[in-house]
GROMACS .gro file of C-alpha atoms in nm:
model
  352
    1MET     CA    1  -1.966   1.965   6.360
    2ILE     CA    2  -1.741   1.722   6.332
    3THR     CA    3  -1.885   1.551   6.107
    4LEU     CA    4  -1.946   1.862   5.855
    5LEU     CA    5  -1.586   1.924   5.846
    6LEU     CA    6  -1.530   1.513   5.835
    7LEU     CA    7  -1.777   1.540   5.436
    8SER     CA    8  -1.585   1.864   5.334
    9PHE     CA    9  -1.227   1.728   5.446
   10PHE     CA   10  -1.365   1.365   5.181
   11SER     CA   11  -1.511   1.651   4.941
   12LEU     CA   12  -1.205   1.867   4.878
   13SER     CA   13  -0.997   1.552   4.921
   14GLN     CA   14  -1.251   1.439   4.681
   15ALA     CA   15  -1.150   1.710   4.440
   16ASP     CA   16  -0.802   1.698   4.451
   17ASN     CA   17  -0.776   1.344   4.307
   18PHE     CA   18  -1.043   1.395   4.079
   19ASP     CA   19  -0.835   1.688   3.921
   20GLN     CA   20  -0.549   1.554   3.874
   21ALA     CA   21  -0.684   1.165   3.723
   22TYR     CA   22  -0.847   1.427   3.482
   23SER     CA   23  -0.585   1.685   3.441
   24ASP     CA   24  -0.609   1.605   3.045
   25LEU     CA   25  -0.962   1.639   2.986
   26GLU     CA   26  -0.842   1.997   2.894
   27ASN     CA   27  -0.711   1.830   2.543
   28TYR     CA   28  -0.984   1.645   2.468
   29ARG     CA   29  -1.270   1.832   2.223
   30THR     CA   30  -1.666   1.872   2.408
   31ILE     CA   31  -1.909   1.731   2.247
   32TYR     CA   32  -2.300   1.871   2.201
   33ILE     CA   33  -2.567   1.674   2.114
   34SER     CA   34  -2.867   1.768   1.914
   35GLU     CA   35  -3.153   1.670   2.006
   36ASN     CA   36  -3.329   1.765   1.679
   37GLY     CA   37  -3.070   1.583   1.495
   38PRO     CA   38  -2.728   1.611   1.390
   39ARG     CA   39  -2.609   2.017   1.278
   40LEU     CA   40  -2.393   1.872   0.976
   41SER     CA   41  -2.330   1.620   0.849
   42VAL     CA   42  -2.056   1.413   0.595
   43VAL     CA   43  -2.122   1.168   0.279
   44THR     CA   44  -1.885   1.016   0.087
   45GLU     CA   45  -2.087   0.895  -0.199
   46GLN     CA   46  -1.854   0.640  -0.332
   47ALA     CA   47  -1.670   0.374  -0.055
   48ARG     CA   48  -1.347   0.279  -0.310
   49VAL     CA   49  -1.248   0.483  -0.586
   50VAL     CA   50  -0.984   0.357  -0.796
   51SER     CA   51  -0.652   0.426  -1.005
   52ARG     CA   52  -0.299   0.346  -1.080
   53ARG     CA   53   0.032   0.465  -1.012
   54GLY     CA   54   0.123   0.808  -1.222
   55GLY     CA   55  -0.279   0.862  -1.332
   56ASN     CA   56  -0.449   1.191  -1.119
   57VAL     CA   57  -0.817   1.095  -0.847
   58THR     CA   58  -1.063   1.236  -0.702
   59LEU     CA   59  -1.172   1.117  -0.345
   60PRO     CA   60  -1.527   1.193  -0.314
   61CYS     CA   61  -1.696   1.439   0.010
   62SER     CA   62  -1.899   1.636   0.000
   63PHE     CA   63  -2.094   1.808   0.347
   64GLN     CA   64  -2.397   1.949   0.416
   65ARG     CA   65  -2.489   2.183   0.668
   66ASP     CA   66  -2.760   2.321   0.889
   67PRO     CA   67  -3.018   2.570   0.699
   68SER     CA   68  -2.983   2.766   0.990
   69SER     CA   69  -2.638   2.830   1.039
   70ALA     CA   70  -2.451   3.132   0.961
   71PRO     CA   71  -2.138   3.094   0.736
   72ASN     CA   72  -1.858   3.022   0.912
   73PRO     CA   73  -1.522   3.160   0.792
   74LYS     CA   74  -1.361   2.953   0.979
   75LEU     CA   75  -1.513   2.645   0.817
   76ARG     CA   76  -1.243   2.364   0.813
   77ILE     CA   77  -1.206   2.078   0.588
   78LYS     CA   78  -0.945   1.825   0.652
   79TRP     CA   79  -0.786   1.511   0.458
   80THR     CA   80  -0.565   1.240   0.656
   81LYS     CA   81  -0.472   0.885   0.545
   82LEU     CA   82  -0.517   0.601   0.762
   83THR     CA   83  -0.227   0.369   0.896
   84SER     CA   84  -0.226  -0.039   0.798
   85ASP     CA   85  -0.366  -0.125   1.135
   86PHE     CA   86  -0.527   0.215   1.174
   87LEU     CA   87  -0.316   0.318   1.465
   88LYS     CA   88  -0.212   0.613   1.295
   89GLU     CA   89  -0.363   0.889   1.103
   90ILE     CA   90  -0.085   1.116   0.869
   91ASP     CA   91  -0.160   1.397   0.800
   92VAL     CA   92  -0.220   1.517   0.365
   93PHE     CA   93  -0.479   1.848   0.353
   94VAL     CA   94  -0.596   2.067   0.541
   95ALA     CA   95  -0.804   2.374   0.403
   96MET     CA   96  -0.964   2.702   0.602
   97GLY     CA   97  -1.076   2.971   0.398
   98PHE     CA   98  -0.807   3.114   0.172
   99HIS     CA   99  -0.527   2.879   0.384
  100LYS     CA  100  -0.468   2.592   0.223
  101LYS     CA  101  -0.179   2.323   0.252
  102SER     CA  102  -0.063   1.985   0.153
  103TYR     CA  103   0.184   1.743   0.401
  104GLY     CA  104   0.477   1.543   0.403
  105SER     CA  105   0.485   1.281   0.072
  106PHE     CA  106   0.127   1.431  -0.065
  107HIS     CA  107   0.315   1.791  -0.092
  108GLY     CA  108   0.256   1.991  -0.388
  109ARG     CA  109   0.057   1.638  -0.511
  110VAL     CA  110  -0.356   1.714  -0.365
  111HIS     CA  111  -0.578   2.009  -0.409
  112LEU     CA  112  -0.971   2.045  -0.288
  113GLN     CA  113  -1.223   1.992  -0.579
  114GLY     CA  114  -1.374   2.260  -0.495
  115ALA     CA  115  -1.687   2.239  -0.737
  116ASN     CA  116  -1.934   2.390  -0.572
  117GLU     CA  117  -1.943   2.561  -0.142
  118ASN     CA  118  -2.026   2.217  -0.013
  119ASP     CA  119  -1.761   2.043  -0.191
  120ALA     CA  120  -1.534   1.865   0.007
  121SER     CA  121  -1.290   1.547  -0.259
  122LEU     CA  122  -0.963   1.604  -0.257
  123VAL     CA  123  -0.738   1.563  -0.581
  124ILE     CA  124  -0.468   1.337  -0.552
  125THR     CA  125  -0.198   1.386  -0.939
  126GLU     CA  126   0.073   1.166  -0.960
  127ILE     CA  127  -0.035   0.906  -0.782
  128THR     CA  128   0.264   0.669  -0.635
  129LEU     CA  129   0.188   0.325  -0.538
  130GLU     CA  130   0.251   0.517  -0.093
  131ASP     CA  131  -0.060   0.676  -0.212
  132TYR     CA  132  -0.255   0.311  -0.174
  133GLY     CA  133  -0.534   0.287   0.119
  134LYS     CA  134  -0.787   0.473   0.365
  135TYR     CA  135  -0.877   0.810   0.334
  136LYS     CA  136  -1.046   0.981   0.600
  137CYS     CA  137  -1.266   1.320   0.497
  138GLU     CA  138  -1.352   1.519   0.806
  139VAL     CA  139  -1.521   1.828   0.846
  140ILE     CA  140  -1.554   2.089   1.133
  141ASP     CA  141  -1.760   2.343   1.172
  142GLY     CA  142  -1.751   2.495   1.535
  143LEU     CA  143  -1.830   2.274   1.753
  144GLU     CA  144  -1.959   2.059   1.468
  145ASP     CA  145  -1.780   1.763   1.298
  146ASP     CA  146  -1.853   1.460   1.164
  147THR     CA  147  -1.645   1.204   0.893
  148GLY     CA  148  -1.651   0.976   0.596
  149VAL     CA  149  -1.397   0.751   0.451
  150VAL     CA  150  -1.217   0.678   0.140
  151SER     CA  151  -1.012   0.375  -0.033
  152LEU     CA  152  -0.809   0.409  -0.276
  153ASP     CA  153  -0.729   0.130  -0.457
  154LEU     CA  154  -0.494   0.057  -0.734
  155GLN     CA  155  -0.452  -0.107  -1.034
  156GLY     CA  156  -0.181  -0.350  -1.020
  157VAL     CA  157   0.000  -0.720  -0.942
  158VAL     CA  158   0.118  -0.908  -0.645
  159PHE     CA  159   0.413  -1.133  -0.672
  160PRO     CA  160   0.549  -1.322  -0.428
  161TYR     CA  161   0.904  -1.243  -0.358
  162PHE     CA  162   1.245  -1.373  -0.228
  163PRO     CA  163   1.582  -1.278  -0.222
  164ARG     CA  164   1.873  -1.457  -0.357
  165LEU     CA  165   1.989  -1.579   0.021
  166GLY     CA  166   1.675  -1.870  -0.029
  167ARG     CA  167   1.393  -1.852   0.109
  168TYR     CA  168   1.211  -1.745   0.420
  169ASN     CA  169   1.528  -1.491   0.490
  170LEU     CA  170   1.337  -1.184   0.571
  171ASN     CA  171   1.244  -1.011   0.821
  172PHE     CA  172   0.963  -0.710   0.827
  173HIS     CA  173   1.223  -0.481   0.753
  174ASP     CA  174   1.365  -0.650   0.533
  175ALA     CA  175   1.106  -0.750   0.285
  176ASP     CA  176   0.996  -0.394   0.306
  177LYS     CA  177   1.293  -0.247   0.175
  178ALA     CA  178   1.319  -0.547  -0.064
  179CYS     CA  179   1.013  -0.489  -0.232
  180GLN     CA  180   1.143  -0.097  -0.287
  181ASP     CA  181   1.456  -0.256  -0.433
  182GLN     CA  182   1.186  -0.419  -0.757
  183ASP     CA  183   0.984  -0.129  -0.774
  184ALA     CA  184   0.664  -0.203  -0.544
  185ILE     CA  185   0.586  -0.206  -0.200
  186VAL     CA  186   0.494  -0.447   0.043
  187ALA     CA  187   0.100  -0.580  -0.036
  188SER     CA  188  -0.189  -0.537   0.165
  189PHE     CA  189  -0.436  -0.782   0.268
  190ASP     CA  190  -0.699  -0.721   0.064
  191GLN     CA  191  -0.421  -0.655  -0.219
  192LEU     CA  192  -0.363  -1.008  -0.177
  193TYR     CA  193  -0.626  -1.143  -0.183
  194ASP     CA  194  -0.871  -1.013  -0.468
  195ALA     CA  195  -0.481  -1.130  -0.683
  196TRP     CA  196  -0.631  -1.468  -0.472
  197ARG     CA  197  -0.987  -1.448  -0.598
  198GLY     CA  198  -0.775  -1.427  -0.982
  199GLY     CA  199  -0.581  -1.790  -0.922
  200LEU     CA  200  -0.223  -1.651  -0.750
  201ASP     CA  201  -0.196  -1.970  -0.592
  202TRP     CA  202   0.186  -2.000  -0.363
  203CYS     CA  203   0.331  -2.251  -0.089
  204ASN     CA  204   0.520  -2.002   0.104
  205ALA     CA  205   0.475  -1.746   0.416
  206GLY     CA  206   0.491  -1.357   0.276
  207TRP     CA  207   0.512  -1.097   0.533
  208LEU     CA  208   0.161  -0.787   0.429
  209SER     CA  209   0.168  -0.481   0.472
  210ASP     CA  210   0.006  -0.539   0.877
  211GLY     CA  211   0.261  -0.729   0.942
  212SER     CA  212   0.052  -1.077   0.944
  213VAL     CA  213   0.202  -1.317   0.768
  214GLN     CA  214  -0.024  -1.539   0.501
  215TYR     CA  215  -0.066  -1.719   0.204
  216PRO     CA  216  -0.269  -1.766  -0.142
  217ILE     CA  217  -0.401  -2.148  -0.174
  218THR     CA  218  -0.603  -2.197  -0.469
  219LYS     CA  219  -0.572  -2.587  -0.541
  220PRO     CA  220  -0.500  -2.746  -0.119
  221ARG     CA  221  -0.297  -3.032  -0.141
  222GLU     CA  222  -0.070  -3.158   0.143
  223GLN     CA  223   0.272  -2.967   0.149
  224CYS     CA  224   0.009  -2.636   0.165
  225GLY     CA  225  -0.229  -2.693   0.520
  226GLY     CA  226  -0.342  -3.020   0.386
  227LYS     CA  227  -0.554  -3.213   0.137
  228SER     CA  228  -0.863  -3.159   0.270
  229THR     CA  229  -0.843  -2.784   0.396
  230VAL     CA  230  -1.103  -2.550   0.178
  231PRO     CA  231  -0.923  -2.287  -0.103
  232GLY     CA  232  -0.847  -1.921   0.107
  233VAL     CA  233  -0.506  -1.756   0.244
  234ARG     CA  234  -0.391  -1.909   0.499
  235ASN     CA  235  -0.373  -1.709   0.778
  236TYR     CA  236   0.002  -1.704   1.029
  237GLY     CA  237  -0.172  -1.447   1.222
  238MET     CA  238   0.087  -1.169   1.346
  239ARG     CA  239   0.455  -1.229   1.397
  240ASP     CA  240   0.751  -1.043   1.570
  241LYS     CA  241   0.819  -0.779   1.241
  242GLU     CA  242   1.234  -0.824   1.371
  243ASN     CA  243   1.252  -1.175   1.424
  244ASN     CA  244   1.092  -1.386   1.248
  245ARG     CA  245   1.176  -1.417   0.878
  246TYR     CA  246   0.962  -1.528   0.589
  247ASP     CA  247   0.961  -1.463   0.216
  248VAL     CA  248   0.746  -1.132   0.165
  249PHE     CA  249   0.438  -1.063  -0.110
  250CYS     CA  250   0.504  -0.707  -0.283
  251PHE     CA  251   0.235  -0.511  -0.491
  252THR     CA  252   0.332  -0.293  -0.828
  253SER     CA  253   0.136  -0.089  -1.079
  254ASN     CA  254   0.193   0.101  -1.389
  255TYR     CA  255   0.471   0.229  -1.434
  256LYS     CA  256   0.575   0.528  -1.762
  257GLY     CA  257   0.809   0.405  -1.933
  258ARG     CA  258   0.955   0.076  -2.172
  259PHE     CA  259   1.025  -0.271  -2.029
  260TYR     CA  260   1.219  -0.493  -2.336
  261TYR     CA  261   1.433  -0.757  -2.406
  262LEU     CA  262   1.796  -0.702  -2.540
  263THR     CA  263   1.787  -0.740  -2.897
  264PRO     CA  264   2.032  -0.796  -3.078
  265SER     CA  265   2.210  -1.021  -2.755
  266SER     CA  266   2.441  -1.290  -2.731
  267LYS     CA  267   2.454  -1.402  -2.392
  268MET     CA  268   2.655  -1.221  -2.123
  269THR     CA  269   2.761  -1.214  -1.753
  270TYR     CA  270   2.499  -1.015  -1.512
  271GLU     CA  271   2.795  -0.690  -1.525
  272GLU     CA  272   2.754  -0.691  -1.902
  273ALA     CA  273   2.441  -0.748  -1.912
  274VAL     CA  274   2.378  -0.375  -1.639
  275LEU     CA  275   2.626  -0.239  -1.876
  276ALA     CA  276   2.478  -0.321  -2.222
  277CYS     CA  277   2.142  -0.187  -2.077
  278GLN     CA  278   2.301   0.131  -1.972
  279LYS     CA  279   2.413   0.154  -2.313
  280ASP     CA  280   2.102   0.150  -2.469
  281GLY     CA  281   1.998   0.451  -2.303
  282ALA     CA  282   1.824   0.233  -1.981
  283GLN     CA  283   1.845   0.033  -1.666
  284ILE     CA  284   1.827  -0.321  -1.600
  285ALA     CA  285   1.472  -0.457  -1.498
  286LYS     CA  286   1.328  -0.483  -1.205
  287VAL     CA  287   1.103  -0.753  -1.050
  288GLY     CA  288   0.868  -0.543  -1.062
  289GLN     CA  289   0.899  -0.376  -1.407
  290MET     CA  290   0.866  -0.777  -1.579
  291TYR     CA  291   0.548  -0.824  -1.354
  292THR     CA  292   0.383  -0.477  -1.442
  293ALA     CA  293   0.446  -0.613  -1.813
  294TRP     CA  294   0.337  -0.934  -1.781
  295LYS     CA  295   0.036  -0.916  -1.651
  296LEU     CA  296  -0.063  -0.552  -1.774
  297LEU     CA  297   0.059  -0.545  -2.057
  298GLY     CA  298   0.043  -0.826  -2.124
  299TYR     CA  299   0.476  -0.907  -2.219
  300ASP     CA  300   0.579  -1.263  -2.390
  301ARG     CA  301   0.857  -1.358  -2.414
  302CYS     CA  302   1.055  -1.711  -2.430
  303ASP     CA  303   1.438  -1.609  -2.389
  304ALA     CA  304   1.518  -1.633  -1.984
  305GLY     CA  305   1.721  -1.257  -1.912
  306TRP     CA  306   1.852  -1.114  -1.607
  307LEU     CA  307   1.725  -0.879  -1.470
  308ALA     CA  308   1.806  -0.614  -1.129
  309ASP     CA  309   1.881  -0.850  -0.812
  310GLY     CA  310   2.037  -1.098  -0.979
  311SER     CA  311   1.726  -1.353  -1.049
  312VAL     CA  312   1.702  -1.474  -1.446
  313ARG     CA  313   1.314  -1.480  -1.497
  314TYR     CA  314   1.067  -1.434  -1.809
  315PRO     CA  315   0.752  -1.384  -1.897
  316ILE     CA  316   0.533  -1.595  -2.034
  317SER     CA  317   0.131  -1.457  -2.129
  318ARG     CA  318   0.069  -1.726  -2.402
  319PRO     CA  319   0.160  -2.043  -2.252
  320ARG     CA  320   0.272  -2.322  -2.490
  321ARG     CA  321   0.458  -2.580  -2.533
  322ARG     CA  322   0.881  -2.558  -2.394
  323CYS     CA  323   0.741  -2.188  -2.263
  324SER     CA  324   0.510  -2.239  -1.957
  325PRO     CA  325   0.285  -2.510  -2.134
  326THR     CA  326  -0.023  -2.506  -1.860
  327GLU     CA  327   0.027  -2.180  -1.725
  328ALA     CA  328   0.073  -1.787  -1.797
  329ALA     CA  329   0.306  -1.658  -1.515
  330VAL     CA  330   0.669  -1.547  -1.555
  331ARG     CA  331   0.879  -1.776  -1.448
  332PHE     CA  332   1.201  -1.810  -1.255
  333SER     CA  333   1.507  -1.995  -1.387
  334GLY     CA  334   1.713  -1.918  -0.990
  335PHE     CA  335   1.953  -1.664  -0.910
  336PRO     CA  336   2.263  -1.814  -1.096
  337ASP     CA  337   2.652  -1.724  -1.070
  338LYS     CA  338   2.691  -1.372  -1.236
  339LYS     CA  339   3.020  -1.489  -1.402
  340HIS     CA  340   2.799  -1.726  -1.555
  341LYS     CA  341   2.753  -1.623  -1.987
  342LEU     CA  342   2.448  -1.796  -2.046
  343TYR     CA  343   2.142  -1.532  -2.018
  344GLY     CA  344   2.051  -1.201  -2.251
  345VAL     CA  345   1.897  -0.945  -2.068
  346TYR     CA  346   1.579  -0.733  -1.974
  347CYS     CA  347   1.613  -0.351  -1.963
  348PHE     CA  348   1.401  -0.067  -1.834
  349LYS     CA  349   1.342   0.266  -2.032
  350ARG     CA  350   1.186   0.596  -1.774
  351GLN     CA  351   1.030   0.809  -1.958
  352ASN     CA  352   1.054   1.169  -1.933
   0.00000   0.00000   0.00000
């Protein structure tokens, strides 16, 4: 009898401990496994879709239900955007029957394509630089659910950047702001890798969007990891976003507007350059806008001019004597004294 009472007490104690340890189980979804296979499947016909800033795009997603299942008016379609570190999901769009809702920066820019009753494809309009990334399509049908992932890539250009303070002066948050100030975002590893495959060679380490620090080398040399190393993207790994300081790799894409060298143009100070663009109904151009014009539009001008960050640069798409004779590039003349009347100016007129 005593043994039975002890066993009963032990069982009750274990039950109490179980309830305490797993009290949050009620917040988790119960998943039922069917022996006859899934009753719901989600398919993304393309794993990768390419578009450009300002354009429209459709992220493909469709689903198939068990033909024997009754219609479900509460079937839910949910789109989220995965962060670069895959630790969080950002709500984009949810639809359930006639109820539809878009979130945050996507509000008013997203809707379902709805080509047929099984089409869960998402249409994004007026694409921004921040829309770049991976998206998850999830369909929830009662106790059944399935997901698919689609990547949205943008046509564009990656460029290295450092401010007037000089190289290796940006923590991650400063780097993020520096890119935004130049009409760009911090580049991802995939964007940097594609740029390296396209010939980008830069021997200064810079932040990427996932918090890592890397740099691309196409021509191995002693001061850039050694002559005996193979070409590639060198990786310093993840760094302290607050205390470590590096340059940054920025990414930008097509713009709606006109980039141009102001003519006729006398040599002017930085302040005079800003006013000259404003007088022409424009603004002094940003570094990202020059890179876009050079890389995507083939802009070529052998005149050094002021840009918004106080730097002086000029874009060469056709190498020639005295104008970047060895390669097509955006040439950098430094951050001169803003009071010196030595340069013209590049302006940008935004399209309304």
